[in-house]
Amino acid sequence: MNSKNFTRRKFVGTVSASTLGAVAIGSIPAFGATKTSNKLAILGGNPVRQNKSWPDWPYVDKNVMDSIEKTTQSGIWCRIQAKDGTVPTFEKEYARMMGVTRCVAVGSGTQALHTAVEALGLGPGDEVITSPYTDPGTIAAILSARALPVLADIDRYSFQVDPDDVERRITKNTKAIMPVHMMGQPADLDRFLQIARKYNLFLIEDACQAHFAKFRGKMLGSVGDIGCFSHQSSKVISCGEGGSIISNNAELMEQCYTVQNHGTSKFGRTETIGPKYRMNEFEGAILLGQLPTAMERHAVRNKNAQYLTSKIKDIPGITPQKLYDGTEEGSFYLYTMNYNKEEYNGVPREKYLKALAAEGVGLSPYIKNGLHREPWVDNIMGRKEYQQMYGKNRLEEFKQDMACPVCDLVCDEEMVMLWASGPLLGTTADMDDVINALAKVYENRDQLKSI
């Protein structure tokens, strides 16, 4: 991402009332009246967007600052000091907003996933199928429990793990599937629920990017057996680091609390193996300060995303992220698109992104390498405990079946994204700048080879 194109600006809270016809995609719009209007900015033309900033992120207002100050002065800085501290209060409020009975807050999204894996009793000898196109925290949660992360390929246009490839990789040792709701949009949950029922598997939702996204009337994270979220600083509900776990299963959530509390239950007895993953009261204070206005920002992101998609879908060679049937609202942590270089005379993504950046709209790739191409695979192949737990034949089969060619294509050539937590809080005029920049580069695609 070109950071100079993302200067900070306060969130205004509403979308300006420009008409959806402001950008006449279908007949690509004309750009200005100067002599350089039909020249790409990177080659000397006038940029589409100049001297404009994007809304501030992370989000901070007086409510957040007051919450932090109150916590500082209270002297209650650890969640076990008070039953009505900021962390227990956040857990109750977040559970209410997510439509579930229970929430347990922890120190990161990775910690949330690891706690869930441990609480479900998954460990040595067990396999969990998930996506290679995700943050390393997804598989770190599985590896930390000494289970085996089996990676399935992804769909080219949704960037979500492919249910057909997931089902193909199920073995007698598979105990759970962990779809990742990439960019904050629902994975193909209809299929994953069907697969989980068919093979009697746990369904763990990695909803770390998907706060408040909704699928068939339910919030993501509440659809499967358990759901996990991240509150890292880039997320739409953030506190620097932090995570949360939700479920309607009271027994499972009690186990989550015990696991993350170094194996010690609410009754003060050390009952199981567990790390110390407790969220601190300052993180809880920041999150509580954001919650009262979180749904307002969620609505703005969805409105702007729908507007972008309504226009961008008609620009050849750039396809907005595919959403599955049942998707009602997205988190839009990222706004993503598929770039087809064949529509741009074979110009590679790198040149395309340089041209957009010069127009004042900084897009970027997201994940450089799928996790199947990272060194952890060889690392566990050489570990004595994995050799003993899974056997040489299974590990060799595991490595040989690691190929994810669609993920490679998406990583290397096709996926482009607008970081959305901040920019999607802009005005419709800001969205028009994004659309016009994309349209201008397509209109002048013959110039891209000169870059």
Coordinates of C-alpha atoms in Angstrom, one line a residue:
M1 CA 0.0 0.0 0.0
N2 CA 1.3 3.4 -0.9
S3 CA 1.1 5.1 2.5
K4 CA 1.3 8.7 1.2
N5 CA -2.1 8.1 -0.4
F6 CA -3.6 7.3 3.0
T7 CA -3.1 10.5 5.0
R8 CA -5.4 10.4 8.0
R9 CA -8.7 12.2 8.2
K10 CA -11.5 12.2 10.8
F11 CA -14.4 9.9 10.1
V12 CA -17.4 12.0 9.3
G13 CA -20.0 9.3 10.1
T14 CA -22.2 9.6 7.0
V15 CA -22.0 8.9 3.3
S16 CA -22.5 12.0 1.1
A17 CA -25.7 12.1 -0.9
S18 CA -24.2 11.9 -4.4
T19 CA -26.2 9.8 -6.9
L20 CA -25.1 6.4 -8.0
G21 CA -24.9 7.7 -11.5
A22 CA -22.0 10.0 -10.6
V23 CA -19.6 7.7 -12.4
A24 CA -20.9 6.5 -15.7
I25 CA -19.2 3.1 -15.9
G26 CA -20.4 1.2 -19.0
S27 CA -19.3 4.1 -21.0
I28 CA -16.0 4.8 -19.3
P29 CA -16.1 8.4 -18.0
A30 CA -14.0 11.2 -19.5
F31 CA -11.4 12.8 -17.2
G32 CA -11.1 16.5 -17.0
A33 CA -10.4 18.9 -19.8
T34 CA -6.6 19.3 -19.7
K35 CA -4.2 18.2 -22.4
T36 CA -3.1 15.4 -20.1
S37 CA -6.6 14.1 -19.3
N38 CA -6.1 11.0 -21.3
K39 CA -2.5 10.3 -20.1
L40 CA -1.9 8.2 -17.0
A41 CA -0.5 10.2 -14.1
I42 CA 2.6 8.0 -13.9
L43 CA 3.4 9.1 -17.4
G44 CA 2.8 12.8 -16.7
G45 CA -1.0 13.1 -16.7
N46 CA -3.2 14.7 -14.0
P47 CA -4.0 12.3 -11.2
V48 CA -7.6 11.5 -10.4
R49 CA -7.1 12.1 -6.6
Q50 CA -4.9 14.8 -5.3
N51 CA -4.2 16.2 -1.8
K52 CA -7.0 14.2 -0.2
S53 CA -6.8 12.2 3.0
W54 CA -8.7 9.2 4.3
P55 CA -10.5 8.8 7.6
D56 CA -8.4 8.1 10.7
W57 CA -7.7 4.6 11.8
P58 CA -7.6 3.1 14.4
Y59 CA -10.8 4.8 15.5
V60 CA -10.4 7.1 18.6
D61 CA -13.0 9.5 20.0
K62 CA -13.8 11.1 23.4
N63 CA -15.7 8.0 24.5
V64 CA -12.6 5.8 23.9
M65 CA -10.3 8.3 25.7
D66 CA -12.7 8.6 28.7
S67 CA -12.9 4.9 29.0
I68 CA -9.1 4.6 29.1
E69 CA -8.7 7.4 31.6
K70 CA -11.4 5.8 33.9
T71 CA -9.6 2.5 33.8
T72 CA -6.2 4.1 34.5
Q73 CA -7.6 5.9 37.6
S74 CA -9.5 2.9 38.9
G75 CA -6.4 0.9 39.6
I76 CA -8.2 -2.2 38.2
W77 CA -5.8 -3.2 35.4
C78 CA -6.3 -7.0 35.4
R79 CA -9.6 -8.7 34.6
I80 CA -9.5 -10.9 37.7
Q81 CA -9.5 -7.9 40.0
A82 CA -13.2 -7.1 39.4
K83 CA -16.2 -9.0 38.1
D84 CA -17.5 -5.8 36.6
G85 CA -14.2 -4.6 35.0
T86 CA -13.8 -3.6 31.4
V87 CA -13.0 -7.0 30.1
P88 CA -16.0 -8.9 31.7
T89 CA -18.2 -6.0 30.7
F90 CA -16.9 -6.1 27.1
E91 CA -17.5 -9.9 27.0
K92 CA -21.2 -9.4 28.0
E93 CA -21.7 -6.5 25.5
Y94 CA -20.0 -8.2 22.6
A95 CA -21.9 -11.4 23.2
R96 CA -25.1 -9.4 23.1
M97 CA -24.2 -7.7 19.9
M98 CA -23.1 -11.0 18.3
G99 CA -26.4 -12.7 19.3
V100 CA -24.8 -15.3 21.5
T101 CA -24.9 -16.2 25.2
R102 CA -21.2 -16.1 25.9
C103 CA -17.9 -14.5 25.0
V104 CA -14.3 -14.9 26.4
A105 CA -11.8 -12.2 25.6
V106 CA -8.1 -13.0 25.2
G107 CA -4.9 -11.3 24.1
S108 CA -5.1 -11.9 20.3
G109 CA -7.0 -13.6 17.5
T110 CA -4.3 -16.3 17.4
Q111 CA -4.8 -16.9 21.1
A112 CA -8.6 -17.0 20.5
L113 CA -8.1 -19.7 17.9
H114 CA -5.6 -21.7 20.0
T115 CA -7.9 -21.5 23.0
A116 CA -10.8 -22.8 20.9
V117 CA -8.7 -25.7 19.5
E118 CA -7.6 -26.7 23.0
A119 CA -11.1 -26.3 24.5
L120 CA -12.5 -28.7 21.8
G121 CA -9.9 -31.3 22.9
L122 CA -8.0 -31.3 19.6
G123 CA -4.3 -32.2 19.8
P124 CA -1.6 -34.7 18.9
G125 CA -2.8 -37.1 16.2
D126 CA -5.7 -34.9 15.1
E127 CA -6.0 -33.0 11.8
V128 CA -7.7 -29.7 11.2
I129 CA -8.4 -28.5 7.6
T130 CA -8.1 -24.8 6.9
S131 CA -7.0 -22.3 4.2
P132 CA -3.5 -21.5 3.0
Y133 CA -4.6 -17.9 2.2
T134 CA -4.7 -16.4 5.7
D135 CA -2.6 -14.9 8.4
P136 CA -0.1 -17.4 10.0
G137 CA -2.0 -17.1 13.2
T138 CA -4.6 -19.5 11.8
I139 CA -2.2 -22.5 11.6
A140 CA -0.2 -21.3 14.6
A141 CA -3.3 -22.0 16.7
I142 CA -3.4 -25.6 15.3
L143 CA 0.4 -26.2 15.6
S144 CA 0.4 -24.9 19.2
A145 CA -1.9 -27.7 20.1
R146 CA 0.4 -30.1 18.2
A147 CA -2.4 -31.0 15.8
L148 CA -1.7 -31.1 12.0
P149 CA -2.9 -28.1 9.8
V150 CA -4.0 -29.6 6.5
L151 CA -4.3 -26.9 3.8
A152 CA -7.0 -26.9 1.1
D153 CA -6.9 -24.7 -2.0
I154 CA -9.1 -21.6 -2.4
D155 CA -11.7 -20.3 -4.8
R156 CA -10.2 -17.9 -7.4
Y157 CA -12.7 -15.1 -7.0
S158 CA -13.9 -15.3 -3.4
F159 CA -10.4 -15.9 -2.0
Q160 CA -12.1 -18.3 0.5
V161 CA -11.1 -21.9 1.1
D162 CA -12.8 -24.3 -1.4
P163 CA -15.3 -26.7 0.2
D164 CA -14.7 -29.3 -2.6
D165 CA -10.9 -29.4 -1.9
V166 CA -11.6 -29.4 1.9
E167 CA -13.8 -32.5 1.5
R168 CA -11.2 -34.2 -0.7
R169 CA -8.6 -33.9 2.1
I170 CA -10.6 -35.4 4.9
T171 CA -9.0 -38.5 6.5
K172 CA -9.8 -40.7 9.5
N173 CA -7.8 -38.3 11.7
T174 CA -9.7 -35.2 10.6
K175 CA -11.5 -33.8 13.6
A176 CA -12.4 -30.2 12.5
I177 CA -12.6 -27.8 9.7
M178 CA -11.6 -24.1 10.1
P179 CA -12.9 -21.9 7.3
V180 CA -11.4 -18.4 7.4
H181 CA -13.9 -15.6 6.6
M182 CA -11.3 -13.7 4.4
M183 CA -11.6 -9.9 4.1
G184 CA -14.5 -10.1 6.6
Q185 CA -17.0 -11.8 4.2
P186 CA -18.6 -15.2 4.9
A187 CA -16.9 -18.3 3.5
D188 CA -19.3 -20.9 1.9
L189 CA -20.9 -21.8 5.1
D190 CA -23.8 -23.7 3.6
R191 CA -21.3 -26.2 2.3
F192 CA -19.1 -26.2 5.4
L193 CA -22.1 -26.9 7.6
Q194 CA -23.1 -29.8 5.3
I195 CA -19.5 -31.2 5.4
A196 CA -19.3 -30.9 9.2
R197 CA -22.5 -32.8 9.7
K198 CA -21.7 -35.4 7.1
Y199 CA -18.3 -36.3 8.7
N200 CA -19.1 -35.4 12.3
L201 CA -16.5 -32.6 12.4
F202 CA -16.2 -29.5 14.6
L203 CA -16.7 -26.3 12.6
I204 CA -14.4 -23.6 14.0
E205 CA -15.0 -20.2 12.4
D206 CA -11.9 -18.1 12.0
A207 CA -13.8 -14.8 11.9
C208 CA -10.8 -12.8 12.9
Q209 CA -11.5 -10.3 10.1
A210 CA -15.3 -10.6 10.2
H211 CA -16.8 -8.5 13.0
F212 CA -20.5 -8.0 12.6
A213 CA -20.7 -9.7 9.2
K214 CA -24.0 -11.5 8.8
F215 CA -24.9 -14.8 7.1
R216 CA -28.5 -16.0 6.9
G217 CA -29.6 -13.8 9.8
K218 CA -26.7 -14.9 12.1
M219 CA -23.5 -13.0 12.9
L220 CA -20.3 -14.8 11.7
G221 CA -18.7 -16.6 14.5
S222 CA -22.1 -17.8 15.8
V223 CA -22.9 -20.2 12.9
G224 CA -20.4 -23.0 13.7
D225 CA -19.5 -24.7 17.0
I226 CA -17.3 -21.7 18.0
G227 CA -16.1 -18.5 16.5
C228 CA -12.9 -16.4 17.0
F229 CA -12.1 -12.8 16.4
S230 CA -9.1 -10.5 16.3
H231 CA -8.9 -7.0 17.8
Q232 CA -5.5 -6.2 16.4
S233 CA -5.0 -2.5 15.5
S234 CA -6.0 -2.8 11.9
K235 CA -9.3 -4.6 12.6
V236 CA -12.7 -2.8 12.6
I237 CA -13.0 -3.3 16.4
S238 CA -9.4 -2.9 17.6
C239 CA -7.3 -2.4 20.7
G240 CA -3.8 -2.9 19.4
E241 CA -3.8 -6.6 20.2
G242 CA -6.7 -8.6 21.5
G243 CA -9.1 -11.4 20.6
S244 CA -12.5 -12.9 21.5
I245 CA -14.3 -16.2 21.4
I246 CA -18.0 -16.7 21.1
S247 CA -20.5 -19.6 21.3
N248 CA -23.9 -20.6 22.6
N249 CA -22.3 -23.7 24.1
A250 CA -22.0 -22.9 27.8
E251 CA -19.9 -25.9 28.7
L252 CA -17.5 -25.2 25.8
M253 CA -17.2 -21.5 26.8
E254 CA -16.4 -22.5 30.4
Q255 CA -13.6 -24.7 29.0
C256 CA -12.4 -21.7 26.9
Y257 CA -12.2 -19.6 30.0
T258 CA -10.3 -22.3 31.9
V259 CA -7.8 -22.9 29.1
Q260 CA -6.9 -19.2 28.6
N261 CA -6.6 -18.7 32.4
H262 CA -3.6 -21.0 32.6
G263 CA -5.8 -24.0 33.0
T264 CA -7.6 -22.5 36.1
S265 CA -11.4 -22.5 36.2
K266 CA -13.6 -19.8 37.6
F267 CA -13.7 -21.9 40.8
G268 CA -10.0 -21.3 41.3
R269 CA -9.0 -24.9 40.6
T270 CA -6.2 -25.7 38.1
E271 CA -8.0 -28.3 36.0
T272 CA -6.2 -28.6 32.6
I273 CA -3.3 -27.6 30.5
G274 CA -3.5 -23.9 29.4
P275 CA -1.5 -20.8 28.6
K276 CA -2.1 -17.4 30.2
Y277 CA -4.0 -15.5 27.5
R278 CA -6.1 -13.1 29.6
M279 CA -7.0 -9.7 28.0
N280 CA -6.0 -6.8 30.1
E281 CA -8.3 -4.0 31.3
F282 CA -6.9 -1.3 29.1
E283 CA -7.6 -3.4 26.0
G284 CA -11.1 -3.9 27.3
A285 CA -11.5 -0.2 27.9
I286 CA -10.5 0.7 24.3
L287 CA -13.0 -1.9 22.9
L288 CA -15.8 -0.8 25.2
G289 CA -15.2 2.8 24.1
Q290 CA -15.6 1.8 20.4
L291 CA -18.7 -0.4 20.7
P292 CA -21.4 2.3 21.0
T293 CA -20.7 3.6 17.5
A294 CA -19.3 0.5 15.9
M295 CA -22.5 -0.4 14.0
E296 CA -22.7 3.1 12.6
R297 CA -19.3 2.6 11.0
H298 CA -20.3 -0.9 9.9
A299 CA -23.2 0.5 8.0
V300 CA -21.1 3.1 6.3
R301 CA -18.6 0.4 5.2
N302 CA -21.3 -1.7 3.8
K303 CA -23.0 1.2 1.9
N304 CA -19.7 2.3 0.4
A305 CA -18.7 -1.3 -0.5
Q306 CA -22.0 -1.8 -2.3
Y307 CA -21.5 1.4 -4.1
L308 CA -18.0 0.5 -5.2
T309 CA -19.2 -3.0 -6.4
S310 CA -22.1 -1.6 -8.3
K311 CA -19.6 0.4 -10.5
I312 CA -16.5 -1.7 -10.5
K313 CA -18.3 -4.8 -11.7
D314 CA -18.6 -3.1 -15.1
I315 CA -14.9 -2.3 -15.5
P316 CA -13.3 -5.2 -17.5
G317 CA -10.5 -7.1 -15.9
I318 CA -11.2 -6.1 -12.3
T319 CA -13.7 -8.3 -10.5
P320 CA -15.0 -7.5 -6.9
Q321 CA -14.7 -10.3 -4.4
K322 CA -17.3 -13.0 -5.0
L323 CA -19.8 -13.3 -2.1
Y324 CA -21.6 -16.5 -1.4
D325 CA -25.4 -17.0 -1.3
G326 CA -26.6 -16.2 2.2
T327 CA -24.3 -13.2 2.7
E328 CA -26.3 -10.3 4.1
E329 CA -23.6 -8.0 5.4
G330 CA -19.8 -8.0 5.4
S331 CA -17.2 -6.6 7.8
F332 CA -15.2 -5.2 4.9
Y333 CA -11.9 -5.3 6.8
L334 CA -10.5 -5.3 3.2
Y335 CA -12.2 -4.5 -0.1
T336 CA -10.7 -6.9 -2.6
M337 CA -10.8 -7.5 -6.3
N338 CA -9.4 -10.0 -8.8
Y339 CA -7.1 -8.6 -11.5
N340 CA -7.1 -10.3 -14.9
K341 CA -4.0 -9.1 -16.8
E342 CA -5.3 -10.4 -20.1
E343 CA -7.8 -7.5 -20.1
Y344 CA -4.8 -5.2 -19.7
N345 CA -2.7 -6.5 -22.6
G346 CA -0.8 -8.9 -20.4
V347 CA 0.6 -6.2 -18.1
P348 CA 1.6 -7.7 -14.7
R349 CA -0.1 -6.7 -11.5
E350 CA 2.9 -4.7 -10.3
K351 CA 2.7 -2.2 -13.2
Y352 CA -1.1 -1.9 -12.8
L353 CA -0.7 -1.0 -9.1
K354 CA 2.0 1.5 -9.8
A355 CA -0.3 3.3 -12.3
L356 CA -3.2 3.3 -9.7
A357 CA -0.9 4.7 -7.0
A358 CA 0.1 7.6 -9.3
E359 CA -3.6 8.4 -9.7
G360 CA -3.8 8.8 -5.9
V361 CA -5.4 5.5 -5.1
G362 CA -3.1 3.1 -3.4
L363 CA -4.1 -0.5 -3.9
S364 CA -1.8 -3.5 -3.1
P365 CA -1.6 -7.3 -3.0
Y366 CA -2.4 -8.9 0.3
I367 CA -0.8 -12.2 1.2
K368 CA 2.6 -12.7 -0.5
N369 CA 2.8 -16.5 -0.2
G370 CA 0.2 -19.0 0.7
L371 CA 1.1 -20.8 3.9
H372 CA 1.7 -24.0 1.9
R373 CA 4.9 -22.3 0.6
E374 CA 6.3 -21.4 4.0
P375 CA 9.1 -23.2 5.8
W376 CA 6.9 -24.5 8.7
V377 CA 6.1 -27.5 6.6
D378 CA 9.7 -28.8 6.5
N379 CA 10.1 -27.8 10.2
I380 CA 7.3 -30.1 11.4
M381 CA 8.5 -32.9 9.0
G382 CA 11.7 -32.9 11.0
R383 CA 10.2 -32.7 14.5
K384 CA 10.4 -35.9 16.6
E385 CA 7.0 -35.3 18.1
Y386 CA 5.3 -35.0 14.7
Q387 CA 7.1 -38.1 13.4
Q388 CA 5.9 -40.1 16.4
M389 CA 2.3 -38.7 16.4
Y390 CA 1.6 -39.0 12.7
G391 CA 4.2 -41.4 11.3
K392 CA 6.5 -41.1 8.3
N393 CA 4.0 -42.2 5.7
R394 CA 1.3 -39.7 6.7
L395 CA 3.8 -36.8 6.9
E396 CA 5.2 -37.6 3.4
E397 CA 1.6 -37.8 2.0
F398 CA 0.8 -34.6 3.8
K399 CA 3.7 -32.8 2.2
Q400 CA 3.2 -34.2 -1.3
D401 CA -0.5 -33.2 -1.3
M402 CA 0.3 -29.6 -0.3
A403 CA -0.1 -28.0 -3.7
C404 CA -2.6 -25.2 -3.9
P405 CA -2.3 -23.8 -7.5
V406 CA -5.3 -21.4 -7.3
C407 CA -3.8 -19.9 -4.1
D408 CA -0.5 -19.4 -5.9
L409 CA -2.2 -17.7 -8.8
V410 CA -4.1 -15.3 -6.5
C411 CA -1.0 -14.5 -4.5
D412 CA 1.4 -14.1 -7.4
E413 CA -0.8 -12.4 -10.0
E414 CA -4.4 -11.6 -9.3
M415 CA -5.5 -10.3 -5.9
V416 CA -5.6 -6.5 -5.3
M417 CA -7.1 -4.8 -2.3
L418 CA -8.1 -1.5 -0.8
W419 CA -7.5 -1.5 2.9
A420 CA -11.0 -0.8 4.0
S421 CA -11.2 -0.3 7.8
G422 CA -10.4 3.4 7.3
P423 CA -10.9 4.3 3.6
L424 CA -14.3 2.7 3.4
L425 CA -15.5 5.2 6.0
G426 CA -15.0 8.0 3.5
T427 CA -17.6 9.9 1.5
T428 CA -19.2 8.9 -1.8
A429 CA -16.8 11.4 -3.4
D430 CA -13.9 9.3 -2.0
M431 CA -15.4 6.2 -3.5
D432 CA -15.8 8.0 -6.8
D433 CA -12.1 8.7 -6.8
V434 CA -11.4 5.0 -6.4
I435 CA -13.8 4.1 -9.2
N436 CA -12.5 6.8 -11.5
A437 CA -8.9 5.8 -11.0
L438 CA -9.7 2.2 -11.9
A439 CA -11.7 3.3 -14.9
K440 CA -9.0 5.6 -16.1
V441 CA -6.3 3.0 -15.9
Y442 CA -8.5 0.6 -17.9
E443 CA -9.3 3.3 -20.5
N444 CA -5.6 4.0 -20.9
R445 CA -4.4 0.4 -20.5
D446 CA -2.4 0.6 -23.7
Q447 CA -0.1 3.0 -21.9
L448 CA 0.7 0.5 -19.1
K449 CA 3.6 -1.2 -21.0
S450 CA 5.4 2.2 -21.0
I451 CA 5.8 2.2 -17.2

